N, CA, C and O of each residue as an XYZ file, in Angstrom:
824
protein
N      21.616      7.517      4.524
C      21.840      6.083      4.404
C      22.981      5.794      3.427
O      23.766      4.857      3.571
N      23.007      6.579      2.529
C      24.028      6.298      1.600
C      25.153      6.582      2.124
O      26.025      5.719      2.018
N      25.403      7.537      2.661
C      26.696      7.627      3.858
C      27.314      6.368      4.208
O      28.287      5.841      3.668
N      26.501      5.882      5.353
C      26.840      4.580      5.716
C      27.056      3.309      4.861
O      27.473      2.227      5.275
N      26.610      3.707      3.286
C      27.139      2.546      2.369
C      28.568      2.117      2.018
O      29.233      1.105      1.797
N      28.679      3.578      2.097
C      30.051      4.000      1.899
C      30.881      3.436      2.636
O      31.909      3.116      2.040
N      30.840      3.152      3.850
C      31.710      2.931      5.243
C      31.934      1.340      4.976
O      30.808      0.844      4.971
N      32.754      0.498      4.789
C      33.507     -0.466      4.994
C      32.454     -1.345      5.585
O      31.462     -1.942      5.169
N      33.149     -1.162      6.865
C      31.718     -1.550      7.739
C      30.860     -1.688      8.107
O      30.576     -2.670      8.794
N      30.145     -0.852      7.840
C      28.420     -0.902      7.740
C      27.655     -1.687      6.406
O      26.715     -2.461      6.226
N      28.787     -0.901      5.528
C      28.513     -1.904      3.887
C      27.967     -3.569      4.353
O      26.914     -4.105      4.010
N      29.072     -4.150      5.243
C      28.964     -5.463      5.190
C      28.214     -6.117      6.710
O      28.066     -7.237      7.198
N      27.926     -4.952      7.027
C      26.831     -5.230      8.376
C      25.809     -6.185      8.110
O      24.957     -5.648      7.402
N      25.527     -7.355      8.367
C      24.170     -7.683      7.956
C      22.942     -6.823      8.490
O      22.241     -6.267      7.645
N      22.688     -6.701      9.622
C      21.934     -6.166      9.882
C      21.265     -4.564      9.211
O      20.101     -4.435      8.830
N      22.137     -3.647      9.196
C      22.337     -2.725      8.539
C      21.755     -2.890      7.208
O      20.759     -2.286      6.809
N      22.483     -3.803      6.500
C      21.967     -3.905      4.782
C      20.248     -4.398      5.257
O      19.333     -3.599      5.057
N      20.021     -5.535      5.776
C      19.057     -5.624      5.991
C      17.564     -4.834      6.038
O      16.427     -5.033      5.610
N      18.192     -3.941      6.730
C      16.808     -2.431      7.528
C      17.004     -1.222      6.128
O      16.130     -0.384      5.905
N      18.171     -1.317      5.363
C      18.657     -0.490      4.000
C      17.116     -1.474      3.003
O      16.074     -0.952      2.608
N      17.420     -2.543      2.902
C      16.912     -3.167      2.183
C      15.328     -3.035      2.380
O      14.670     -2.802      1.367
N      14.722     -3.155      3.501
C      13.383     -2.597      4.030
C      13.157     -1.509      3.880
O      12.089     -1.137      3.393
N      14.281     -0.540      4.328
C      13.453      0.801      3.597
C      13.292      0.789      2.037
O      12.149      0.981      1.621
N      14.264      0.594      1.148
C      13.956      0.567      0.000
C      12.757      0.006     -0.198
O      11.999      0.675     -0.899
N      12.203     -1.390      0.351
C      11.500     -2.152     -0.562
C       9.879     -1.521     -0.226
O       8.795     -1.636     -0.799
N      10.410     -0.715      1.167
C       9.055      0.037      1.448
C       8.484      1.994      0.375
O       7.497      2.716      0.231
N       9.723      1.929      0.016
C       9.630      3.046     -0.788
C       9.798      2.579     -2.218
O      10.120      3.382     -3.094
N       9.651      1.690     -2.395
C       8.958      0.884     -4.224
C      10.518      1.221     -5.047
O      10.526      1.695     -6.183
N      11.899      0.875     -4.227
C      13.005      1.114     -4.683
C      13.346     -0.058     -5.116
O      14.400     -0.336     -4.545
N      12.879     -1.338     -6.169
C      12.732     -2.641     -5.787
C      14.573     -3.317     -5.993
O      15.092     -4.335     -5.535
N      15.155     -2.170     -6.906
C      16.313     -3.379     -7.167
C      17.483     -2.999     -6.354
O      18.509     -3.679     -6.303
N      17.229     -1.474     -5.481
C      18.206     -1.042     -4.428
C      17.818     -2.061     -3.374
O      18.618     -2.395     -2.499
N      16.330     -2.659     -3.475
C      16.175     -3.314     -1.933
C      16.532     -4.729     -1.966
O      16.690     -5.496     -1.017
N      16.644     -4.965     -3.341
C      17.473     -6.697     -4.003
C      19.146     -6.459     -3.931
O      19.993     -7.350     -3.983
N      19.311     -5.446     -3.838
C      20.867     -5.648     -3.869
C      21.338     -5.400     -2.758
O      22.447     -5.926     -2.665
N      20.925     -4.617     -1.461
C      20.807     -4.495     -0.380
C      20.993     -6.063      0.193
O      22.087     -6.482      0.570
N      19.526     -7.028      0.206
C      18.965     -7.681      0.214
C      19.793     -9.370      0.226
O      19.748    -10.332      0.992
N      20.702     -8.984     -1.394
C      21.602     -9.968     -1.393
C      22.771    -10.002     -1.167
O      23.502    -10.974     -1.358
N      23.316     -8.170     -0.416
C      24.687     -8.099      0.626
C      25.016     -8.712      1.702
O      24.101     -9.179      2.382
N      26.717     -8.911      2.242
C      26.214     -9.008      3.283
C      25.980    -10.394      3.996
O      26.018    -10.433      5.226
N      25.699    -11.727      3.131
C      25.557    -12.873      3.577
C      24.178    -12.616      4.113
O      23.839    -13.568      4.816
N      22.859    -11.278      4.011
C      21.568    -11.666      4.223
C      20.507    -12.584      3.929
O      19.391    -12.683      4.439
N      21.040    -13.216      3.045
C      20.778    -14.046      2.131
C      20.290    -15.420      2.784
O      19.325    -16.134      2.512
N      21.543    -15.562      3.972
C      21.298    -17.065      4.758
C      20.321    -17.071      5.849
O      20.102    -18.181      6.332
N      19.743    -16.164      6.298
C      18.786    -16.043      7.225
C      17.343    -16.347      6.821
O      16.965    -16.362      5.649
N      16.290    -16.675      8.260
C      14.753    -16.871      7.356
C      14.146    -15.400      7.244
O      13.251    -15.069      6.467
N      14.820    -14.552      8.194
C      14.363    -13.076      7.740
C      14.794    -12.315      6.114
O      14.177    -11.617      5.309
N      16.183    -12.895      6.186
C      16.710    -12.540      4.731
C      15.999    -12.785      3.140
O      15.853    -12.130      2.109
N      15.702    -14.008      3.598
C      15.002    -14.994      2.315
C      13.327    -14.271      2.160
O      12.761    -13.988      1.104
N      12.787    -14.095      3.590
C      11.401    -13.647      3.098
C      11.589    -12.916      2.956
O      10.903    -12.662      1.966
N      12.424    -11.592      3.318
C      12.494    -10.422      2.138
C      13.095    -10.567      0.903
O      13.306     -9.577      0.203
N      13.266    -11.204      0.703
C      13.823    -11.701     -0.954
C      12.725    -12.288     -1.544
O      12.881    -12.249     -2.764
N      11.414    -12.952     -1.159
C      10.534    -13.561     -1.521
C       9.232    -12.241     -1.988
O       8.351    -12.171     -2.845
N       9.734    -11.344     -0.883
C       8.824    -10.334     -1.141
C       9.097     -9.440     -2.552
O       8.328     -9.217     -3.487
N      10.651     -8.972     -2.309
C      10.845     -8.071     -3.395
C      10.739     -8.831     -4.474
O      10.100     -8.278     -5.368
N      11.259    -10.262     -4.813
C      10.568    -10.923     -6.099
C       8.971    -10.664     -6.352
O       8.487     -9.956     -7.234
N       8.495    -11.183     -5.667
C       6.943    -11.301     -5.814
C       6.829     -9.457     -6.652
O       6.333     -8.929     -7.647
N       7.414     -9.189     -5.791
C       6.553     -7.239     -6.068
C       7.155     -7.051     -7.353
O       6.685     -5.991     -7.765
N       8.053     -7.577     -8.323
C       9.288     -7.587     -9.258
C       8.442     -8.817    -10.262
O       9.026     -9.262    -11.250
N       7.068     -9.289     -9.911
C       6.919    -10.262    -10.558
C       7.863    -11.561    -11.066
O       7.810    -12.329    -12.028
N       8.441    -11.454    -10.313
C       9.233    -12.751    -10.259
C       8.715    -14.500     -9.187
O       9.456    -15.197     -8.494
N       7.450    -14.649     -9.440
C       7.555    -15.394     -8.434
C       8.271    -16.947     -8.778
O       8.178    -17.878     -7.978
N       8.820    -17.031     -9.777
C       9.828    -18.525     -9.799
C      11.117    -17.992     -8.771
O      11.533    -18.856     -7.999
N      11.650    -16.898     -8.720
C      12.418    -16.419     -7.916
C      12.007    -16.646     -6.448
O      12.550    -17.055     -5.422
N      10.804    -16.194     -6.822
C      10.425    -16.177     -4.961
C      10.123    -17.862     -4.665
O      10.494    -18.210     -3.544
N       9.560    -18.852     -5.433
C       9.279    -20.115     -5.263
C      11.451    -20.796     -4.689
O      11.823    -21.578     -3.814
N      12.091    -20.136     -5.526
C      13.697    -20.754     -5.154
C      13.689    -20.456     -3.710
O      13.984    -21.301     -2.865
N      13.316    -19.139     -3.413
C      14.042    -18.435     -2.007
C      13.314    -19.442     -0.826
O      13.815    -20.020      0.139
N      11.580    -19.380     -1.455
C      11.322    -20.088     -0.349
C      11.396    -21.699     -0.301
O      11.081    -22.392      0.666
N      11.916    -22.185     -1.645
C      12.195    -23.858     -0.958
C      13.707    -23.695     -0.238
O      14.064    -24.702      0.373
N      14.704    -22.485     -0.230
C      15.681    -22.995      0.169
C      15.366    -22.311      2.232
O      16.109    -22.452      3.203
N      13.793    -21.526      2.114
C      13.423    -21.259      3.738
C      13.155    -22.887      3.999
O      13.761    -23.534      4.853
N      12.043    -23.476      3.027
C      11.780    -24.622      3.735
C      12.775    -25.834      4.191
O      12.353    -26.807      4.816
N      14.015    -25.687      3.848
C      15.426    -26.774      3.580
C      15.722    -25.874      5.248
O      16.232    -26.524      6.160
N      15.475    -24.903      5.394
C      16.424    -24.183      6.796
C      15.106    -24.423      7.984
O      15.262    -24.900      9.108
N      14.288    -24.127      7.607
C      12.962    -24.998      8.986
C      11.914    -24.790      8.138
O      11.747    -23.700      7.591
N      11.059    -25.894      7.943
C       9.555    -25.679      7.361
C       8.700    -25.141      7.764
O       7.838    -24.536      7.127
N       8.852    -25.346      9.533
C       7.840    -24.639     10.391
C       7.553    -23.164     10.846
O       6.627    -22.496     11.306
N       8.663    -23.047     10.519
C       9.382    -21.869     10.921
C       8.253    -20.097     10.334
O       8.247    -19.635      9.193
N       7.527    -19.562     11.476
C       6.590    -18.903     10.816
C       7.353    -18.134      9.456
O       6.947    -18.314      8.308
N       8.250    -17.457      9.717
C       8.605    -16.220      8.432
C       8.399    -17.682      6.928
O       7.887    -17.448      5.833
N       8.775    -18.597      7.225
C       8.575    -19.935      5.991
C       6.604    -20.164      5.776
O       6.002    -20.126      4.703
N       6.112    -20.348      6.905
C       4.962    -20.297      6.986
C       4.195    -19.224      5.857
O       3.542    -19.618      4.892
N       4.493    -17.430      6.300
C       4.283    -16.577      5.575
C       4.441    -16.206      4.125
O       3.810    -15.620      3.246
N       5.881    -16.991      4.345
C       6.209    -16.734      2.757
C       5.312    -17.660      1.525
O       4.958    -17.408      0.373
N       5.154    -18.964      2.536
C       4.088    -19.441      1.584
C       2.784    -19.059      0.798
O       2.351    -19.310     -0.327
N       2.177    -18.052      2.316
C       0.850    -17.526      2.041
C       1.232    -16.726      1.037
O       0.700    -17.125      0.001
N       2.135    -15.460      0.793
C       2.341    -14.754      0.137
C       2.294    -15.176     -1.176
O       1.553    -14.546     -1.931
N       3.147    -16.435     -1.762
C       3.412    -16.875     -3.043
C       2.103    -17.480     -3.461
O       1.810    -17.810     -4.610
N       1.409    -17.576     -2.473
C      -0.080    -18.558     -2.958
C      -1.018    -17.630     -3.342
O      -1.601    -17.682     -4.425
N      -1.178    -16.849     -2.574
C      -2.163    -14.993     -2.347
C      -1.682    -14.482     -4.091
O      -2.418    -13.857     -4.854
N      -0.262    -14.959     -4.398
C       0.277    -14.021     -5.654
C      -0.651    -14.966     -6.980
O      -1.546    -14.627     -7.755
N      -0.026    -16.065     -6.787
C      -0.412    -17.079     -7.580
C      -2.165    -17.421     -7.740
O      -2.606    -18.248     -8.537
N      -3.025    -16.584     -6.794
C      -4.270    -16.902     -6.932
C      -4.779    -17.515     -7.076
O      -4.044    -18.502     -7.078
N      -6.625    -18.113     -7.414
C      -6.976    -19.156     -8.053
C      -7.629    -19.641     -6.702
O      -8.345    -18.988     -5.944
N      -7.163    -21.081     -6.575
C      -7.151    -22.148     -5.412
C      -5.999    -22.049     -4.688
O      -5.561    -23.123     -4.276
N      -5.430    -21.138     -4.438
C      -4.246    -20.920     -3.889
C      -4.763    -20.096     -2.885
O      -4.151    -20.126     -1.817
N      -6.198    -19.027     -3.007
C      -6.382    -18.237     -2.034
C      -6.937    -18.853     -1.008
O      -7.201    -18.278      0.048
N      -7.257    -20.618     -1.340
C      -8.266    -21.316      0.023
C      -6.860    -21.882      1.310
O      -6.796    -22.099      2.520
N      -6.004    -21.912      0.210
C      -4.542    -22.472      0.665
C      -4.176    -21.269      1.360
O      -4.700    -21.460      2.457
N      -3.701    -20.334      1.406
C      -3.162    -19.288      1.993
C      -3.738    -19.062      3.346
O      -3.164    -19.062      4.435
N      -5.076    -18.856      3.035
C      -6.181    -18.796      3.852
C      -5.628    -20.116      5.016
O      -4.802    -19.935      5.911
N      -6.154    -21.099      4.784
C      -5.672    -21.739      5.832
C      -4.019    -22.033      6.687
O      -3.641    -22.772      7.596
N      -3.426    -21.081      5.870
C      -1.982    -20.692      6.586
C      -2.101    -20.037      7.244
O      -1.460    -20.075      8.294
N      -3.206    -18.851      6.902
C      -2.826    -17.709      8.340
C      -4.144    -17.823      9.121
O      -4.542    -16.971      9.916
N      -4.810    -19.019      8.795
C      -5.570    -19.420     10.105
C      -4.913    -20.023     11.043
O      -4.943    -19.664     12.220
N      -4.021    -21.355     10.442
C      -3.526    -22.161     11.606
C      -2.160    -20.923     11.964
O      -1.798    -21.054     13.133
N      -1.677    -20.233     11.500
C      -0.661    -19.565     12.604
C      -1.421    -18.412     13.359
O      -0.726    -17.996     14.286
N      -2.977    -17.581     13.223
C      -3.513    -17.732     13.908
C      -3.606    -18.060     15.394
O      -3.226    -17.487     16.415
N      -4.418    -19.482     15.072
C      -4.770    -20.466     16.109
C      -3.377    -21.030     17.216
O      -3.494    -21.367     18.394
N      -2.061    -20.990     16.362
C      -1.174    -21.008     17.040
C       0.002    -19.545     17.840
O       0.757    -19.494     18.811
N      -0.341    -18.777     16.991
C       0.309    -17.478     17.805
C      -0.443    -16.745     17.831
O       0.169    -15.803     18.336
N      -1.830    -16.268     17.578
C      -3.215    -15.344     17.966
C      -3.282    -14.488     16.826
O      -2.794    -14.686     15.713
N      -3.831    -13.680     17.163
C      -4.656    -12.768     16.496
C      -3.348    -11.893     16.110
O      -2.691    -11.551     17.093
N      -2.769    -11.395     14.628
C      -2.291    -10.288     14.874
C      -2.884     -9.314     13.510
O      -3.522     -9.802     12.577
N      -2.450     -7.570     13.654
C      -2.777     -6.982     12.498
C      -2.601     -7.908     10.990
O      -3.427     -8.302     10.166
N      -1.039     -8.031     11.098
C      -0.812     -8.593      9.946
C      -1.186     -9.725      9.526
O      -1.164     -9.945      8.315
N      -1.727    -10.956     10.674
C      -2.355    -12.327      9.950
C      -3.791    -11.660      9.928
O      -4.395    -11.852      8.872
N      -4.252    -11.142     10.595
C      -5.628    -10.356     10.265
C      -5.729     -9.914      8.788
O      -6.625    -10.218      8.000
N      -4.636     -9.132      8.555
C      -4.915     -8.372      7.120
C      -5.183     -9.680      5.923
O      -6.075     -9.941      5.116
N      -3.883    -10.299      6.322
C      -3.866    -11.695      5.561
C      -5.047    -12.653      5.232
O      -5.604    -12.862      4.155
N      -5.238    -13.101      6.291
C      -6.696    -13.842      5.951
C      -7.631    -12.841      5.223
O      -7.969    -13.075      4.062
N      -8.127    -11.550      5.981
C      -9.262    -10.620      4.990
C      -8.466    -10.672      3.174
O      -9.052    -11.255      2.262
N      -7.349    -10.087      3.002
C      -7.073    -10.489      1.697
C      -7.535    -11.776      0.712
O      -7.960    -11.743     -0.442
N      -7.281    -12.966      1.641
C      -7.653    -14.291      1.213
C      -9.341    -14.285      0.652
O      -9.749    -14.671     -0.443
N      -9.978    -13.828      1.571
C     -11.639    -13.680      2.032
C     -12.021    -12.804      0.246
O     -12.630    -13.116     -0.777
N     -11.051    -11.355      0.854
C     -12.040    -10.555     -0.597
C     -11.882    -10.857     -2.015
O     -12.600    -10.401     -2.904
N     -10.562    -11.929     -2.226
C     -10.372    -12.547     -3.606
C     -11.004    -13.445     -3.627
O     -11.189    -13.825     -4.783
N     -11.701    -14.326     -2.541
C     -12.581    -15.275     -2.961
C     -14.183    -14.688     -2.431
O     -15.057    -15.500     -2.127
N     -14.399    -13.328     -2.376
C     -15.345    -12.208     -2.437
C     -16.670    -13.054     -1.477
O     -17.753    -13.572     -1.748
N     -15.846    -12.828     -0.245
C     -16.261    -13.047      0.788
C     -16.321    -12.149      1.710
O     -15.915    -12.473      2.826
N     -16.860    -10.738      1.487
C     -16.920     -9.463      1.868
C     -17.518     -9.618      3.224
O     -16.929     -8.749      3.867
N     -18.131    -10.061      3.827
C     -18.413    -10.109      5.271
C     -17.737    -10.472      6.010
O     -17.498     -9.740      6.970
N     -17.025    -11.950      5.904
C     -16.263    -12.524      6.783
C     -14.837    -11.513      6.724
O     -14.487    -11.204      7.863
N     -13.908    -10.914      5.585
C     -13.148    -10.021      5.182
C     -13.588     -8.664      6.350
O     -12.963     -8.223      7.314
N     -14.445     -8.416      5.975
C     -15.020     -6.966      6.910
C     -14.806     -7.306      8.630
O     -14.388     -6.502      9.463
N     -15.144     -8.462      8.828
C     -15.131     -8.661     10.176
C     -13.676     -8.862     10.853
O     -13.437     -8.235     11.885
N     -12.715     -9.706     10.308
C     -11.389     -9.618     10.378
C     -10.910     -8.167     10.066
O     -10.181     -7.735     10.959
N     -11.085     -7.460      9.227
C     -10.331     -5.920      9.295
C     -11.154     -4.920     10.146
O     -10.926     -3.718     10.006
N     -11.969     -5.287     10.899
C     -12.543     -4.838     11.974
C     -11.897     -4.937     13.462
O     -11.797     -3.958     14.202
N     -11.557     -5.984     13.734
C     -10.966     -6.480     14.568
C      -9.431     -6.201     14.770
O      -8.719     -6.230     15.774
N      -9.154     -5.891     13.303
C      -7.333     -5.388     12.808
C      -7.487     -4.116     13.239
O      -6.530     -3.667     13.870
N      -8.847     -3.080     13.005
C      -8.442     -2.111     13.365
C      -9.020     -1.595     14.848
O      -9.147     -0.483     15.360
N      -9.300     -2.933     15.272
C      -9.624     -2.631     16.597
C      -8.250     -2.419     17.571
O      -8.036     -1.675     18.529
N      -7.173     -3.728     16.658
C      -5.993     -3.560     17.527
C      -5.134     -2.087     17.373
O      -4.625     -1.340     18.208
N      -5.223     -2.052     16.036
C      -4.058     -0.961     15.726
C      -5.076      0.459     14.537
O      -4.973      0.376     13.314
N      -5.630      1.183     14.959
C      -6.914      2.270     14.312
C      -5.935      2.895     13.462
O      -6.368      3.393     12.422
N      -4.572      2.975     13.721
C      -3.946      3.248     12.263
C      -3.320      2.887     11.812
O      -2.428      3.514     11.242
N      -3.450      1.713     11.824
C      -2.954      0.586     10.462
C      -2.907      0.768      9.031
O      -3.792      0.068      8.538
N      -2.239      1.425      8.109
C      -2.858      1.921      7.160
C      -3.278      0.752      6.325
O      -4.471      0.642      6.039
N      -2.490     -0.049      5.946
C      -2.881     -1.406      5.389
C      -4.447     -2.017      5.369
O      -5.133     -2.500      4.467
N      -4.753     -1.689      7.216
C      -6.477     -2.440      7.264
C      -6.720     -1.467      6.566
O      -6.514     -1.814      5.403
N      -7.153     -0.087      6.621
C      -8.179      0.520      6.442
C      -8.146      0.625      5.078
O      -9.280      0.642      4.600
N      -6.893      0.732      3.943
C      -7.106      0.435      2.764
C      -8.022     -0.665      2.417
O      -8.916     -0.751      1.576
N      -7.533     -1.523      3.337
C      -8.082     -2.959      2.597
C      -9.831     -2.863      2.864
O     -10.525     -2.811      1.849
N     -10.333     -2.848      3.853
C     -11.675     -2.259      4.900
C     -12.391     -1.133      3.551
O     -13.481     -1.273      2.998
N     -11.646     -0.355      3.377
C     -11.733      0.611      1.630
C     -12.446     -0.264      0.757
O     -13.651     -0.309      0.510
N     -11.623     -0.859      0.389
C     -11.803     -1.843     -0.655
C     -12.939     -2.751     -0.202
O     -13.844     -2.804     -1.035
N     -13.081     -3.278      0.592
C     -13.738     -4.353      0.977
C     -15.354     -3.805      1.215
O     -16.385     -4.413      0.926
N     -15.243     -2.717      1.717
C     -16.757     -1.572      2.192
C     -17.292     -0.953     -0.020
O     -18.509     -0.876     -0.186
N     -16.651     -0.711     -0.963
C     -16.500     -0.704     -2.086
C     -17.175     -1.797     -2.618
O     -18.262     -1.675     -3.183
N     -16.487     -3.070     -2.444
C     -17.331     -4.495     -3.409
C     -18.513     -4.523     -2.258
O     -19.588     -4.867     -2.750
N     -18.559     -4.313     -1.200
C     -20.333     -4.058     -0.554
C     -20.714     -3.505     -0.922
O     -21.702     -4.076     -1.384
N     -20.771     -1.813     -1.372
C     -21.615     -1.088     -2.161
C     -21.950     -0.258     -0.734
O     -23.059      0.255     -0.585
N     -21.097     -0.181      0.119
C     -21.668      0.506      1.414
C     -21.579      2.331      1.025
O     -21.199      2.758     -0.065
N     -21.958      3.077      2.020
C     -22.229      4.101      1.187
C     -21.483      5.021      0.980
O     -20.393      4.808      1.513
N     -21.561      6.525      0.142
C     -20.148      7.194      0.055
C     -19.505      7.882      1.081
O     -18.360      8.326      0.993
N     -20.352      7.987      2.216
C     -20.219      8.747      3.608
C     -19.390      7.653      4.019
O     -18.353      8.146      4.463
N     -19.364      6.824      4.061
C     -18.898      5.363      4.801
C     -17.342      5.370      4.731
O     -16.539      5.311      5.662
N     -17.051      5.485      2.975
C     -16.006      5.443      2.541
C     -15.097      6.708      2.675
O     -13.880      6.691      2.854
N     -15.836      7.719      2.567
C     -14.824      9.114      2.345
C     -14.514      9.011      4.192
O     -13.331      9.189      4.484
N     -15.153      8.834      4.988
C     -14.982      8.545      6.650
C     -13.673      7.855      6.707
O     -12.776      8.269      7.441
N     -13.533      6.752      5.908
C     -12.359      5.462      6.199
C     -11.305      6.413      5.503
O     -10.214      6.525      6.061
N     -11.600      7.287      4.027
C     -10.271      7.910      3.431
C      -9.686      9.081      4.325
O      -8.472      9.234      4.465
N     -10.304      9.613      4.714
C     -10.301     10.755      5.981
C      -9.294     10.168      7.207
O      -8.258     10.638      7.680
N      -9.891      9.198      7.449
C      -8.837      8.108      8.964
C      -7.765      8.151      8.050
O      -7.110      9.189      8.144
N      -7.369      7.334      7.176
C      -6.225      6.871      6.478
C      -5.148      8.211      5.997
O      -3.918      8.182      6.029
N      -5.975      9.293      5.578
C      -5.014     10.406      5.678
C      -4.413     10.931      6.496
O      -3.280     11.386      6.336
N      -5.285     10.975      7.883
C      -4.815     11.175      8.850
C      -3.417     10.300      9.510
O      -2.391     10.693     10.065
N      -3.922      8.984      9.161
C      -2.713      7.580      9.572
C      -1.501      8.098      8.917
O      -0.450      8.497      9.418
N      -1.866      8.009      7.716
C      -0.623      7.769      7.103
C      -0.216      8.572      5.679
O       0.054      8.236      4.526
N      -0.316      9.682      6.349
C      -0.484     10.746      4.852
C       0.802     10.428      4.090
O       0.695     10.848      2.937
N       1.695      9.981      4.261
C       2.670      9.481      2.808
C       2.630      8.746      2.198
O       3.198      8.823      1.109
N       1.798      7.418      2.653
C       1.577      6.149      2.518
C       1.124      5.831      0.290
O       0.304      6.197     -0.552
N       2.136      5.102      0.394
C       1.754      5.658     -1.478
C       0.816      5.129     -2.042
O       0.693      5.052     -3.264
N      -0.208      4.565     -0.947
C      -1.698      4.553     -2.112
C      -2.388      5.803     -1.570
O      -3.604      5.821     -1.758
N      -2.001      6.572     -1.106
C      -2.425      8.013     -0.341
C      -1.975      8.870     -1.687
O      -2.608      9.567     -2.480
N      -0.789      8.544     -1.589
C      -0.334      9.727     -2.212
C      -0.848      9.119     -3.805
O      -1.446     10.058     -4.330
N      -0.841      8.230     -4.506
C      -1.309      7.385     -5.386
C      -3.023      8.436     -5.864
O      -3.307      9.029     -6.904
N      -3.637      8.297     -4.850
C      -4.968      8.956     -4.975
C      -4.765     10.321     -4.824
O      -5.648     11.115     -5.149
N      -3.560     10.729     -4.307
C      -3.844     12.349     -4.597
C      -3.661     12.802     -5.848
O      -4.239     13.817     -6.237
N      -2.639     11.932     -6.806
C      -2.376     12.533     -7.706
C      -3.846     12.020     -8.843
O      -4.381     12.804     -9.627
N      -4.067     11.227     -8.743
C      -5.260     10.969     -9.383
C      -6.290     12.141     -9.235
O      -6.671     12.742    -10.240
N      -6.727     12.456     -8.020
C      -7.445     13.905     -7.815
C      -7.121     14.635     -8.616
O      -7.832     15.147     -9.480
N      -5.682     14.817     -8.379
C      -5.400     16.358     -8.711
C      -5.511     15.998    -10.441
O      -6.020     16.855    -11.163
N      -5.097     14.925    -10.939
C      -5.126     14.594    -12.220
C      -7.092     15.283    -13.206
O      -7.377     16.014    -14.154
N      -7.758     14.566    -12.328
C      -9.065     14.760    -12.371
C      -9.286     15.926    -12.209
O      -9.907     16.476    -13.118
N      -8.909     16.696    -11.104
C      -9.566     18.585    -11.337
C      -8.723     19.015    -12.479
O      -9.079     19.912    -13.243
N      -7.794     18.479    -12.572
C      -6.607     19.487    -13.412
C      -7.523     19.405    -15.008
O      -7.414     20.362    -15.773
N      -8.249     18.406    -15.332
C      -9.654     17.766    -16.873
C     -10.206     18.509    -16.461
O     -10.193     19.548    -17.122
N     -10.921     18.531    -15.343
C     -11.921     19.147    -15.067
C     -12.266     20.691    -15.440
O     -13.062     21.229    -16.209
N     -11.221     21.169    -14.467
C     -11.232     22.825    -15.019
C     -11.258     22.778    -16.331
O     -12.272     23.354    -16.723
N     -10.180     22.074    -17.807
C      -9.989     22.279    -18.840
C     -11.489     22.347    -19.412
O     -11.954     23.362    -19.932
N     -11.918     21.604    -19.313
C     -13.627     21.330    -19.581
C     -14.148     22.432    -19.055
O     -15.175     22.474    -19.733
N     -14.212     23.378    -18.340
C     -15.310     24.241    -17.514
C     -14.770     25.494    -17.687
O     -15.236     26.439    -17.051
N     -13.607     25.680    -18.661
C     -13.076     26.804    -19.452
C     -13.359     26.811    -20.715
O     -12.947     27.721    -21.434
């Protein structure tokens, strides 16, 4: 990829910087995927802006992300990626913000259906306001569409956890998820924790 940074042309590709900028922001590269992000004239698009809303948010910046998305809502209000970005800043901001979110990715929902990602969305909404059933039943249904989603089944993790469901239950869901998505960095996140834990362990049992 860096190759192609290099190149004149590709440098100022929007598109290009764009998918540069996604991979970074998917590999926790946050200020390669902001500078990516703000090449390029990506900036003027509603795809551009909600990834700019994202890498703020993840950068703890959400007055940043509140700018990006009033200048989505000035370009269409309705406009789902504007829609999303809202939920996101509300989901960040917590509180009474999670009943608000919640009803964002119901009504887009009700208006474009069922998908993984408004699925995941609403269950998120659900387990911060620790509503573990209704949460369980939506990431049920997420992984009815897509069984390796790694996202549901983390979340389904988590959510089977504040139930207290049992440890067979859970090591079953970590088992799927390795299988999904063995790079995935709350995967790899927990391996090193393991290995962190035997590595005490032995010290103790020597």
């Amino acid at each position: 990829m860096q190759v192609f940074l290099k190149d004149e042309v590709m440098a100022n590709n929007e598109v290009f910087q764009y998918i540069c900028s996604v991979i970074h922001y998917n590999n926790g590269n946050l200020d390669q995927a902001l500078r990516c992000a703000l090449s390029a004239g990506i900036s003027n698009s509603l795809d551009g802006l909600a990834l700019l809303v994202q890498i703020y948010l993840a950068m703890n910046r959400v007055d940043l992300a509140e700018e990006e998305l009033s200048s989505m809502q000035k370009l269409s209000d309705d406009a789902i990626q504007t829609q999303l970005a809202n939920a996101w800043i509300a989901v960040y901001q917590g509180g009474d913000k999670y009943q608000e979110a919640l009803y964002i990715y119901q009504e887009l929902i009700d208006k474009y259906g069922q998908s993984v990602n408004l699925l995941n969305g609403s269950a998120i909404c659900l387990l911060h306001m620790k509503k573990y059933a209704d949460a369980e039943k939506l990431l049920l249904d997420a992984l009815e569409k897509e069984s390796k989603s790694a996202d549901t089944i983390i979340n389904l993790i988590v959510c089977y956890q504040h139930m207290k469901k049992s440890p067979e239950l859970l090591r079953r869901y970590l088992t799927q998820l390795r299988q999904a998505a063995p790079n995935h960095p709350w995967v790899l996140s927990l391996a090193r924790a393991d290995q962190a834990f035997d590595t005490n362990a032995s010290r103790f049992s020597n």
